[in-house]
PDB file of C-alpha atoms in Angstrom:
ATOM      1  CA  MET A   1     -39.392  33.702-101.206  1.00 56.00           C
ATOM      2  CA  THR A   2     -40.050  30.060-102.065  1.00 72.00           C
ATOM      3  CA  SER A   3     -38.197  27.540 -99.893  1.00 80.00           C
ATOM      4  CA  PRO A   4     -35.739  25.124-101.537  1.00 76.00           C
ATOM      5  CA  ILE A   5     -37.910  22.114-100.748  1.00 81.00           C
ATOM      6  CA  THR A   6     -40.966  23.781-102.305  1.00 87.00           C
ATOM      7  CA  GLU A   7     -39.025  24.651-105.460  1.00 88.00           C
ATOM      8  CA  LEU A   8     -37.737  21.088-105.640  1.00 91.00           C
ATOM      9  CA  LEU A   9     -41.155  19.594-104.927  1.00 93.00           C
ATOM     10  CA  ASN A  10     -42.910  21.666-107.582  1.00 94.00           C
ATOM     11  CA  ALA A  11     -40.281  20.868-110.194  1.00 95.00           C
ATOM     12  CA  ALA A  12     -40.295  17.149-109.336  1.00 96.00           C
ATOM     13  CA  LEU A  13     -44.092  16.882-109.396  1.00 96.00           C
ATOM     14  CA  ASN A  14     -44.324  18.710-112.714  1.00 95.00           C
ATOM     15  CA  SER A  15     -41.649  16.414-114.129  1.00 96.00           C
ATOM     16  CA  ILE A  16     -43.202  13.127-113.007  1.00 96.00           C
ATOM     17  CA  CYS A  17     -46.662  14.228-114.192  1.00 94.00           C
ATOM     18  CA  GLU A  18     -45.252  15.139-117.613  1.00 93.00           C
ATOM     19  CA  LEU A  19     -43.339  11.893-118.015  1.00 93.00           C
ATOM     20  CA  ALA A  20     -45.918   9.414-116.723  1.00 91.00           C
ATOM     21  CA  THR A  21     -49.679   9.806-116.852  1.00 86.00           C
ATOM     22  CA  ILE A  22     -50.407  10.022-113.139  1.00 92.00           C
ATOM     23  CA  GLN A  23     -52.613  11.832-110.642  1.00 93.00           C
ATOM     24  CA  THR A  24     -50.915  13.107-107.505  1.00 94.00           C
ATOM     25  CA  GLU A  25     -52.450  13.403-104.058  1.00 95.00           C
ATOM     26  CA  LYS A  26     -51.821  15.955-101.322  1.00 94.00           C
ATOM     27  CA  PRO A  27     -48.210  16.152-100.077  1.00 94.00           C
ATOM     28  CA  SER A  28     -47.534  15.371 -96.428  1.00 93.00           C
ATOM     29  CA  MET A  29     -44.519  15.376 -94.142  1.00 91.00           C
ATOM     30  CA  VAL A  30     -42.953  11.977 -93.640  1.00 86.00           C
ATOM     31  CA  SER A  31     -43.415  10.970 -90.012  1.00 75.00           C
ATOM     32  CA  ALA A  32     -42.835   7.217 -90.100  1.00 79.00           C
ATOM     33  CA  PRO A  33     -40.637   4.787 -92.011  1.00 85.00           C
ATOM     34  CA  ILE A  34     -41.692   4.378 -95.635  1.00 86.00           C
ATOM     35  CA  LEU A  35     -42.531   0.920 -96.920  1.00 83.00           C
ATOM     36  CA  GLN A  36     -41.513  -0.104-100.418  1.00 80.00           C
ATOM     37  CA  THR A  37     -43.429  -3.081-101.751  1.00 85.00           C
ATOM     38  CA  ASP A  38     -42.141  -3.752-105.277  1.00 94.00           C
ATOM     39  CA  TYR A  39     -39.596  -1.320-106.734  1.00 96.00           C
ATOM     40  CA  GLY A  40     -37.881   1.913-105.776  1.00 96.00           C
ATOM     41  CA  VAL A  41     -35.270   4.294-107.124  1.00 97.00           C
ATOM     42  CA  LEU A  42     -33.150   6.813-105.238  1.00 96.00           C
ATOM     43  CA  VAL A  43     -31.375   9.758-106.853  1.00 96.00           C
ATOM     44  CA  GLY A  44     -29.077  12.105-104.957  1.00 95.00           C
ATOM     45  CA  ILE A  45     -29.334  15.842-105.544  1.00 95.00           C
ATOM     46  CA  VAL A  46     -26.295  18.091-105.193  1.00 95.00           C
ATOM     47  CA  GLY A  47     -25.586  21.739-105.936  1.00 94.00           C
ATOM     48  CA  ALA A  48     -27.756  24.679-104.853  1.00 92.00           C
ATOM     49  CA  ILE A  49     -30.185  22.251-103.219  1.00 91.00           C
ATOM     50  CA  LYS A  50     -28.906  19.100-101.546  1.00 91.00           C
ATOM     51  CA  GLY A  51     -31.142  16.146-100.906  1.00 91.00           C
ATOM     52  CA  ARG A  52     -32.603  12.919-102.158  1.00 93.00           C
ATOM     53  CA  LEU A  53     -35.412  12.074-104.533  1.00 95.00           C
ATOM     54  CA  LEU A  54     -37.064   8.712-104.050  1.00 96.00           C
ATOM     55  CA  ILE A  55     -39.755   7.099-106.180  1.00 97.00           C
ATOM     56  CA  LEU A  56     -41.427   3.945-104.915  1.00 96.00           C
ATOM     57  CA  GLY A  57     -44.169   2.023-106.599  1.00 95.00           C
ATOM     58  CA  GLU A  58     -45.935  -1.125-107.583  1.00 94.00           C
ATOM     59  CA  THR A  59     -44.633  -3.133-110.515  1.00 95.00           C
ATOM     60  CA  ALA A  60     -47.682  -2.072-112.537  1.00 94.00           C
ATOM     61  CA  MET A  61     -46.957   1.627-111.913  1.00 95.00           C
ATOM     62  CA  PHE A  62     -43.428   1.400-113.322  1.00 95.00           C
ATOM     63  CA  SER A  63     -44.642  -0.784-116.176  1.00 94.00           C
ATOM     64  CA  GLN A  64     -47.280   1.805-117.111  1.00 93.00           C
ATOM     65  CA  ALA A  65     -44.711   4.589-116.844  1.00 93.00           C
ATOM     66  CA  GLY A  66     -42.576   2.668-119.338  1.00 92.00           C
ATOM     67  CA  LEU A  67     -45.556   2.408-121.640  1.00 91.00           C
ATOM     68  CA  ALA A  68     -46.244   6.147-121.365  1.00 91.00           C
ATOM     69  CA  MET A  69     -42.616   7.126-121.985  1.00 91.00           C
ATOM     70  CA  TYR A  70     -41.423   4.589-124.527  1.00 90.00           C
ATOM     71  CA  GLY A  71     -44.554   2.878-125.829  1.00 89.00           C
ATOM     72  CA  MET A  72     -43.822  -0.570-124.479  1.00 87.00           C
ATOM     73  CA  GLU A  73     -44.895  -2.602-121.480  1.00 84.00           C
ATOM     74  CA  LEU A  74     -41.875  -3.853-119.599  1.00 89.00           C
ATOM     75  CA  SER A  75     -41.231  -6.835-117.365  1.00 89.00           C
ATOM     76  CA  GLY A  76     -38.324  -8.744-115.850  1.00 91.00           C
ATOM     77  CA  GLU A  77     -34.803  -7.377-116.211  1.00 91.00           C
ATOM     78  CA  MET A  78     -35.837  -4.591-118.581  1.00 93.00           C
ATOM     79  CA  LEU A  79     -38.401  -3.322-116.071  1.00 95.00           C
ATOM     80  CA  GLU A  80     -35.741  -3.388-113.348  1.00 94.00           C
ATOM     81  CA  SER A  81     -33.460  -1.329-115.574  1.00 94.00           C
ATOM     82  CA  PHE A  82     -36.279   1.037-116.494  1.00 96.00           C
ATOM     83  CA  VAL A  83     -36.965   1.765-112.801  1.00 97.00           C
ATOM     84  CA  GLY A  84     -33.522   3.369-112.594  1.00 95.00           C
ATOM     85  CA  GLU A  85     -34.035   5.191-115.859  1.00 95.00           C
ATOM     86  CA  PHE A  86     -37.388   6.504-114.637  1.00 96.00           C
ATOM     87  CA  GLY A  87     -35.734   7.984-111.549  1.00 97.00           C
ATOM     88  CA  ASN A  88     -32.985   9.440-113.731  1.00 95.00           C
ATOM     89  CA  SER A  89     -35.541  10.985-116.090  1.00 96.00           C
ATOM     90  CA  VAL A  90     -37.672  12.527-113.320  1.00 97.00           C
ATOM     91  CA  ALA A  91     -34.572  13.908-111.578  1.00 97.00           C
ATOM     92  CA  GLY A  92     -33.060  15.106-114.864  1.00 96.00           C
ATOM     93  CA  HIS A  93     -36.207  16.957-115.870  1.00 96.00           C
ATOM     94  CA  THR A  94     -36.432  18.375-112.339  1.00 96.00           C
ATOM     95  CA  ALA A  95     -32.879  19.699-112.709  1.00 96.00           C
ATOM     96  CA  THR A  96     -33.784  21.265-116.049  1.00 95.00           C
ATOM     97  CA  LYS A  97     -36.865  23.001-114.607  1.00 95.00           C
ATOM     98  CA  LEU A  98     -34.886  24.340-111.639  1.00 95.00           C
ATOM     99  CA  TYR A  99     -32.135  25.589-113.975  1.00 93.00           C
ATOM    100  CA  ASP A 100     -34.763  27.589-115.863  1.00 92.00           C
ATOM    101  CA  GLN A 101     -35.628  29.230-112.512  1.00 91.00           C
ATOM    102  CA  GLY A 102     -31.979  30.045-111.843  1.00 92.00           C
ATOM    103  CA  VAL A 103     -31.333  27.137-109.455  1.00 92.00           C
ATOM    104  CA  LYS A 104     -28.448  24.896-110.490  1.00 92.00           C
ATOM    105  CA  ILE A 105     -28.442  21.316-109.246  1.00 93.00           C
ATOM    106  CA  ASP A 106     -26.820  18.110-110.428  1.00 93.00           C
ATOM    107  CA  ILE A 107     -27.988  14.542-109.902  1.00 95.00           C
ATOM    108  CA  THR A 108     -26.274  11.278-109.087  1.00 95.00           C
ATOM    109  CA  PRO A 109     -26.759   8.030-111.009  1.00 93.00           C
ATOM    110  CA  PRO A 110     -29.853   6.215-109.741  1.00 95.00           C
ATOM    111  CA  THR A 111     -29.802   3.469-107.131  1.00 95.00           C
ATOM    112  CA  THR A 112     -32.575   0.935-107.638  1.00 95.00           C
ATOM    113  CA  MET A 113     -34.217  -1.228-105.001  1.00 95.00           C
ATOM    114  CA  GLN A 114     -36.380  -4.279-105.415  1.00 93.00           C
ATOM    115  CA  GLY A 115     -38.681  -6.114-103.023  1.00 92.00           C
ATOM    116  CA  MET A 116     -40.035  -5.312 -99.585  1.00 89.00           C
ATOM    117  CA  VAL A 117     -37.904  -2.577 -98.034  1.00 87.00           C
ATOM    118  CA  LYS A 118     -38.535  -0.393 -94.978  1.00 87.00           C
ATOM    119  CA  LEU A 119     -36.883   3.002 -95.383  1.00 85.00           C
ATOM    120  CA  GLY A 120     -36.295   5.285 -92.430  1.00 81.00           C
ATOM    121  CA  GLY A 121     -34.116   8.162 -91.305  1.00 78.00           C
ATOM    122  CA  PHE A 122     -35.905  10.866 -93.230  1.00 75.00           C
ATOM    123  CA  SER A 123     -35.966  14.245 -91.519  1.00 75.00           C
ATOM    124  CA  LYS A 124     -37.642  17.163 -93.286  1.00 79.00           C
ATOM    125  CA  ALA A 125     -38.993  14.925 -96.014  1.00 88.00           C
ATOM    126  CA  ILE A 126     -42.202  15.258 -98.010  1.00 93.00           C
ATOM    127  CA  GLU A 127     -44.160  12.373 -99.418  1.00 93.00           C
ATOM    128  CA  VAL A 128     -46.591  12.616-102.334  1.00 96.00           C
ATOM    129  CA  PRO A 129     -48.705   9.551-103.140  1.00 96.00           C
ATOM    130  CA  PHE A 130     -49.757   9.163-106.760  1.00 96.00           C
ATOM    131  CA  ALA A 131     -51.607   6.716-108.980  1.00 95.00           C
ATOM    132  CA  THR A 132     -51.757   5.901-112.669  1.00 92.00           C
ATOM    133  CA  SER A 133     -55.020   6.000-114.617  1.00 88.00           C
ATOM    134  CA  ASP A 134     -55.242   2.211-114.101  1.00 88.00           C
ATOM    135  CA  GLY A 135     -54.963   2.592-110.342  1.00 92.00           C
ATOM    136  CA  ALA A 136     -51.367   1.439-109.873  1.00 93.00           C
ATOM    137  CA  SER A 137     -49.878   3.393-106.983  1.00 95.00           C
ATOM    138  CA  GLY A 138     -46.569   4.989-106.137  1.00 96.00           C
ATOM    139  CA  GLN A 139     -44.973   7.560-103.880  1.00 95.00           C
ATOM    140  CA  LEU A 140     -42.549  10.378-104.548  1.00 96.00           C
ATOM    141  CA  VAL A 141     -40.441  11.306-101.524  1.00 95.00           C
ATOM    142  CA  LEU A 142     -38.179  14.343-101.318  1.00 93.00           C
ATOM    143  CA  ALA A 143     -35.701  14.899 -98.515  1.00 89.00           C
ATOM    144  CA  VAL A 144     -33.752  18.147 -98.441  1.00 85.00           C
ATOM    145  CA  GLU A 145     -30.674  18.785 -96.309  1.00 80.00           C
ATOM    146  CA  GLU A 146     -30.451  22.041 -94.418  1.00 68.00           C
ATOM    147  CA  SER A 147     -27.637  24.226 -95.799  1.00 59.00           C
TER     148      SER A 147
ATOM    149  CA  MET B   1     -24.932   1.980-142.819  1.00 90.00           C
ATOM    150  CA  ALA B   2     -23.248   3.436-139.740  1.00 95.00           C
ATOM    151  CA  LYS B   3     -21.564   1.542-136.906  1.00 97.00           C
ATOM    152  CA  VAL B   4     -22.916   2.898-133.628  1.00 98.00           C
ATOM    153  CA  LEU B   5     -21.502   2.608-130.097  1.00 98.00           C
ATOM    154  CA  VAL B   6     -24.302   2.922-127.518  1.00 98.00           C
ATOM    155  CA  VAL B   7     -23.231   4.281-124.121  1.00 98.00           C
ATOM    156  CA  ASP B   8     -25.718   4.251-121.234  1.00 97.00           C
ATOM    157  CA  ASP B   9     -25.627   2.736-117.757  1.00 95.00           C
ATOM    158  CA  ALA B  10     -29.225   1.488-118.108  1.00 94.00           C
ATOM    159  CA  ALA B  11     -29.616  -1.791-120.005  1.00 94.00           C
ATOM    160  CA  PHE B  12     -33.157  -0.700-120.862  1.00 94.00           C
ATOM    161  CA  MET B  13     -31.921   2.429-122.631  1.00 95.00           C
ATOM    162  CA  ARG B  14     -29.253   0.484-124.503  1.00 96.00           C
ATOM    163  CA  MET B  15     -31.951  -1.948-125.639  1.00 94.00           C
ATOM    164  CA  MET B  16     -34.188   0.924-126.819  1.00 94.00           C
ATOM    165  CA  LEU B  17     -31.389   2.605-128.747  1.00 96.00           C
ATOM    166  CA  LYS B  18     -30.183  -0.697-130.213  1.00 96.00           C
ATOM    167  CA  ASP B  19     -33.708  -1.429-131.414  1.00 95.00           C
ATOM    168  CA  ILE B  20     -34.059   1.993-133.061  1.00 96.00           C
ATOM    169  CA  VAL B  21     -30.616   1.892-134.663  1.00 96.00           C
ATOM    170  CA  THR B  22     -30.885  -1.634-136.095  1.00 97.00           C
ATOM    171  CA  LYS B  23     -34.464  -1.225-137.325  1.00 95.00           C
ATOM    172  CA  ASN B  24     -33.278   1.740-139.347  1.00 94.00           C
ATOM    173  CA  GLY B  25     -30.513  -0.112-141.136  1.00 95.00           C
ATOM    174  CA  HIS B  26     -27.523   0.683-138.960  1.00 96.00           C
ATOM    175  CA  GLU B  27     -25.345  -1.608-136.890  1.00 97.00           C
ATOM    176  CA  VAL B  28     -24.660  -1.470-133.141  1.00 98.00           C
ATOM    177  CA  ALA B  29     -20.915  -2.090-132.971  1.00 97.00           C
ATOM    178  CA  GLY B  30     -20.860  -2.251-129.181  1.00 98.00           C
ATOM    179  CA  GLU B  31     -22.251  -1.060-125.868  1.00 98.00           C
ATOM    180  CA  ALA B  32     -20.703   0.612-122.820  1.00 98.00           C
ATOM    181  CA  GLY B  33     -21.989   1.502-119.349  1.00 97.00           C
ATOM    182  CA  ASN B  34     -19.918   4.588-118.506  1.00 97.00           C
ATOM    183  CA  GLY B  35     -17.488   7.112-119.976  1.00 98.00           C
ATOM    184  CA  ALA B  36     -14.369   5.057-119.302  1.00 98.00           C
ATOM    185  CA  GLU B  37     -15.798   1.949-120.939  1.00 98.00           C
ATOM    186  CA  ALA B  38     -16.914   4.151-123.828  1.00 98.00           C
ATOM    187  CA  LEU B  39     -13.350   5.240-124.593  1.00 98.00           C
ATOM    188  CA  ALA B  40     -12.082   1.659-124.408  1.00 98.00           C
ATOM    189  CA  LYS B  41     -14.840   0.460-126.747  1.00 98.00           C
ATOM    190  CA  TYR B  42     -14.252   3.409-129.072  1.00 98.00           C
ATOM    191  CA  GLN B  43     -10.558   2.543-129.346  1.00 98.00           C
ATOM    192  CA  GLU B  44     -11.379  -1.133-129.918  1.00 98.00           C
ATOM    193  CA  LEU B  45     -14.276  -0.782-132.367  1.00 98.00           C
ATOM    194  CA  SER B  46     -13.759   2.560-134.190  1.00 97.00           C
ATOM    195  CA  PRO B  47     -17.497   3.271-134.480  1.00 98.00           C
ATOM    196  CA  ASP B  48     -18.857   5.904-136.876  1.00 98.00           C
ATOM    197  CA  ILE B  49     -21.189   7.363-134.236  1.00 98.00           C
ATOM    198  CA  VAL B  50     -21.448   7.268-130.435  1.00 98.00           C
ATOM    199  CA  THR B  51     -24.660   7.868-128.462  1.00 98.00           C
ATOM    200  CA  MET B  52     -23.658   9.015-124.969  1.00 97.00           C
ATOM    201  CA  ASP B  53     -25.722   9.292-121.796  1.00 96.00           C
ATOM    202  CA  ILE B  54     -24.525  11.896-119.265  1.00 96.00           C
ATOM    203  CA  THR B  55     -25.444  10.733-115.752  1.00 93.00           C
ATOM    204  CA  MET B  56     -23.501   7.489-115.380  1.00 95.00           C
ATOM    205  CA  PRO B  57     -21.462   5.980-112.524  1.00 94.00           C
ATOM    206  CA  GLU B  58     -17.672   6.320-112.262  1.00 95.00           C
ATOM    207  CA  VAL B  59     -17.034   8.386-115.406  1.00 97.00           C
ATOM    208  CA  ASP B  60     -19.952  10.500-116.640  1.00 96.00           C
ATOM    209  CA  GLY B  61     -20.850  11.166-120.249  1.00 97.00           C
ATOM    210  CA  ILE B  62     -19.374  14.659-120.480  1.00 97.00           C
ATOM    211  CA  GLU B  63     -16.005  13.321-119.345  1.00 97.00           C
ATOM    212  CA  GLY B  64     -16.440  10.324-121.651  1.00 98.00           C
ATOM    213  CA  LEU B  65     -17.079  12.714-124.549  1.00 98.00           C
ATOM    214  CA  LYS B  66     -13.948  14.713-123.714  1.00 98.00           C
ATOM    215  CA  ARG B  67     -11.805  11.558-123.522  1.00 98.00           C
ATOM    216  CA  ILE B  68     -13.098  10.279-126.864  1.00 98.00           C
ATOM    217  CA  LYS B  69     -12.571  13.665-128.533  1.00 98.00           C
ATOM    218  CA  ALA B  70      -9.034  13.802-127.102  1.00 98.00           C
ATOM    219  CA  PHE B  71      -8.350  10.401-128.665  1.00 98.00           C
ATOM    220  CA  ASP B  72     -10.066  11.212-131.964  1.00 98.00           C
ATOM    221  CA  GLY B  73     -10.907  14.814-132.754  1.00 97.00           C
ATOM    222  CA  ASN B  74     -13.182  13.653-135.572  1.00 97.00           C
ATOM    223  CA  ALA B  75     -15.339  11.453-133.338  1.00 98.00           C
ATOM    224  CA  LYS B  76     -19.075  11.956-133.861  1.00 98.00           C
ATOM    225  CA  VAL B  77     -20.845  11.867-130.510  1.00 98.00           C
ATOM    226  CA  ILE B  78     -24.555  12.434-129.880  1.00 98.00           C
ATOM    227  CA  MET B  79     -25.424  13.154-126.260  1.00 97.00           C
ATOM    228  CA  CYS B  80     -28.575  11.461-125.040  1.00 96.00           C
ATOM    229  CA  SER B  81     -29.653  12.567-121.569  1.00 94.00           C
ATOM    230  CA  ALA B  82     -32.548  13.401-119.269  1.00 93.00           C
ATOM    231  CA  MET B  83     -30.558  16.476-118.200  1.00 88.00           C
ATOM    232  CA  GLY B  84     -31.602  19.035-120.804  1.00 87.00           C
ATOM    233  CA  GLN B  85     -30.680  22.318-119.159  1.00 87.00           C
ATOM    234  CA  GLN B  86     -28.981  24.934-121.275  1.00 88.00           C
ATOM    235  CA  ASN B  87     -25.635  24.843-119.460  1.00 88.00           C
ATOM    236  CA  MET B  88     -25.392  21.076-119.935  1.00 91.00           C
ATOM    237  CA  VAL B  89     -26.177  21.346-123.650  1.00 94.00           C
ATOM    238  CA  ILE B  90     -23.636  24.144-124.104  1.00 94.00           C
ATOM    239  CA  GLU B  91     -20.939  22.235-122.215  1.00 95.00           C
ATOM    240  CA  ALA B  92     -21.530  19.171-124.373  1.00 96.00           C
ATOM    241  CA  ILE B  93     -21.497  21.099-127.641  1.00 96.00           C
ATOM    242  CA  GLN B  94     -18.377  23.021-126.592  1.00 97.00           C
ATOM    243  CA  ALA B  95     -16.715  19.684-125.793  1.00 97.00           C
ATOM    244  CA  GLY B  96     -17.456  18.540-129.343  1.00 97.00           C
ATOM    245  CA  ALA B  97     -20.853  16.794-129.253  1.00 98.00           C
ATOM    246  CA  LYS B  98     -22.675  16.896-132.581  1.00 97.00           C
ATOM    247  CA  ASP B  99     -26.204  16.846-131.150  1.00 97.00           C
ATOM    248  CA  PHE B 100     -28.074  16.645-127.853  1.00 97.00           C
ATOM    249  CA  ILE B 101     -31.173  14.470-127.467  1.00 96.00           C
ATOM    250  CA  VAL B 102     -33.299  14.869-124.340  1.00 95.00           C
ATOM    251  CA  LYS B 103     -34.870  11.694-122.903  1.00 94.00           C
ATOM    252  CA  PRO B 104     -37.480  10.394-123.273  1.00 93.00           C
ATOM    253  CA  PHE B 105     -36.892  10.353-127.017  1.00 92.00           C
ATOM    254  CA  ASN B 106     -38.647   8.784-129.965  1.00 91.00           C
ATOM    255  CA  ALA B 107     -37.144   6.902-132.887  1.00 93.00           C
ATOM    256  CA  GLU B 108     -37.559   9.837-135.280  1.00 94.00           C
ATOM    257  CA  ARG B 109     -35.483  12.162-133.115  1.00 96.00           C
ATOM    258  CA  VAL B 110     -32.668   9.622-132.818  1.00 96.00           C
ATOM    259  CA  MET B 111     -32.658   8.849-136.533  1.00 96.00           C
ATOM    260  CA  ASP B 112     -32.733  12.561-137.437  1.00 95.00           C
ATOM    261  CA  ALA B 113     -29.634  13.105-135.313  1.00 96.00           C
ATOM    262  CA  ILE B 114     -27.818  10.158-136.911  1.00 96.00           C
ATOM    263  CA  ALA B 115     -28.848  11.137-140.440  1.00 95.00           C
ATOM    264  CA  LYS B 116     -27.509  14.668-139.961  1.00 94.00           C
ATOM    265  CA  ILE B 117     -23.983  13.537-139.143  1.00 94.00           C
ATOM    266  CA  ILE B 118     -23.318  10.495-141.342  1.00 89.00           C
TER     267      ILE B 118
END
């Protein structure tokens, strides 16, 4: 039987790869605080699986994601707003994929973060680095609470 | 020409929808950032069509839809969400939504939905 975090990870990775043109690297357990450099978005997950989905990345990564999803390069306030929408879209598509597998989750509105932030306190979290075709980097982090 | 109320907590999404709606000859009557604001704007502006996100702070889009339909049973609401699972679509349609657009969308999909209900 697949563990909840594996189901969530697979659905989240499939979603982010479908929405933005990115290449993911090997997942690893988070063992140290995570450093955000430019932008980040946090979405809470409730329901059959409880946890948090976090996407961090360079400005260029989110800008290219905006281009891939909506055909326009974004900057300034619209990019800041898109960062939240990107997290909402990845989490929303993740929820849809899990529903199709019989797992019902809901998501919270996104919380966006800007600037240099050190994030800690993750236990049982998985981190997946990724990069766009232009080399802009990001990280997807999933933390699941034990039920 | 239809008067459209755009409801989404993300300014970026409101900008995208406003751009699509106005470029296709309709008017954006107003904008709202959650379901409670949506009802207030609906009562103030009497729009022909509402586009409604689902995952929003304070009052979500499903509740916003229900409040608008309770105020005006003839309200025409198009849900516009990244949450496209079957149960969400069914709940929205049962609550009176006319259509359900899954994000990310393109202009054609939005205009098709508007054209069908005006």
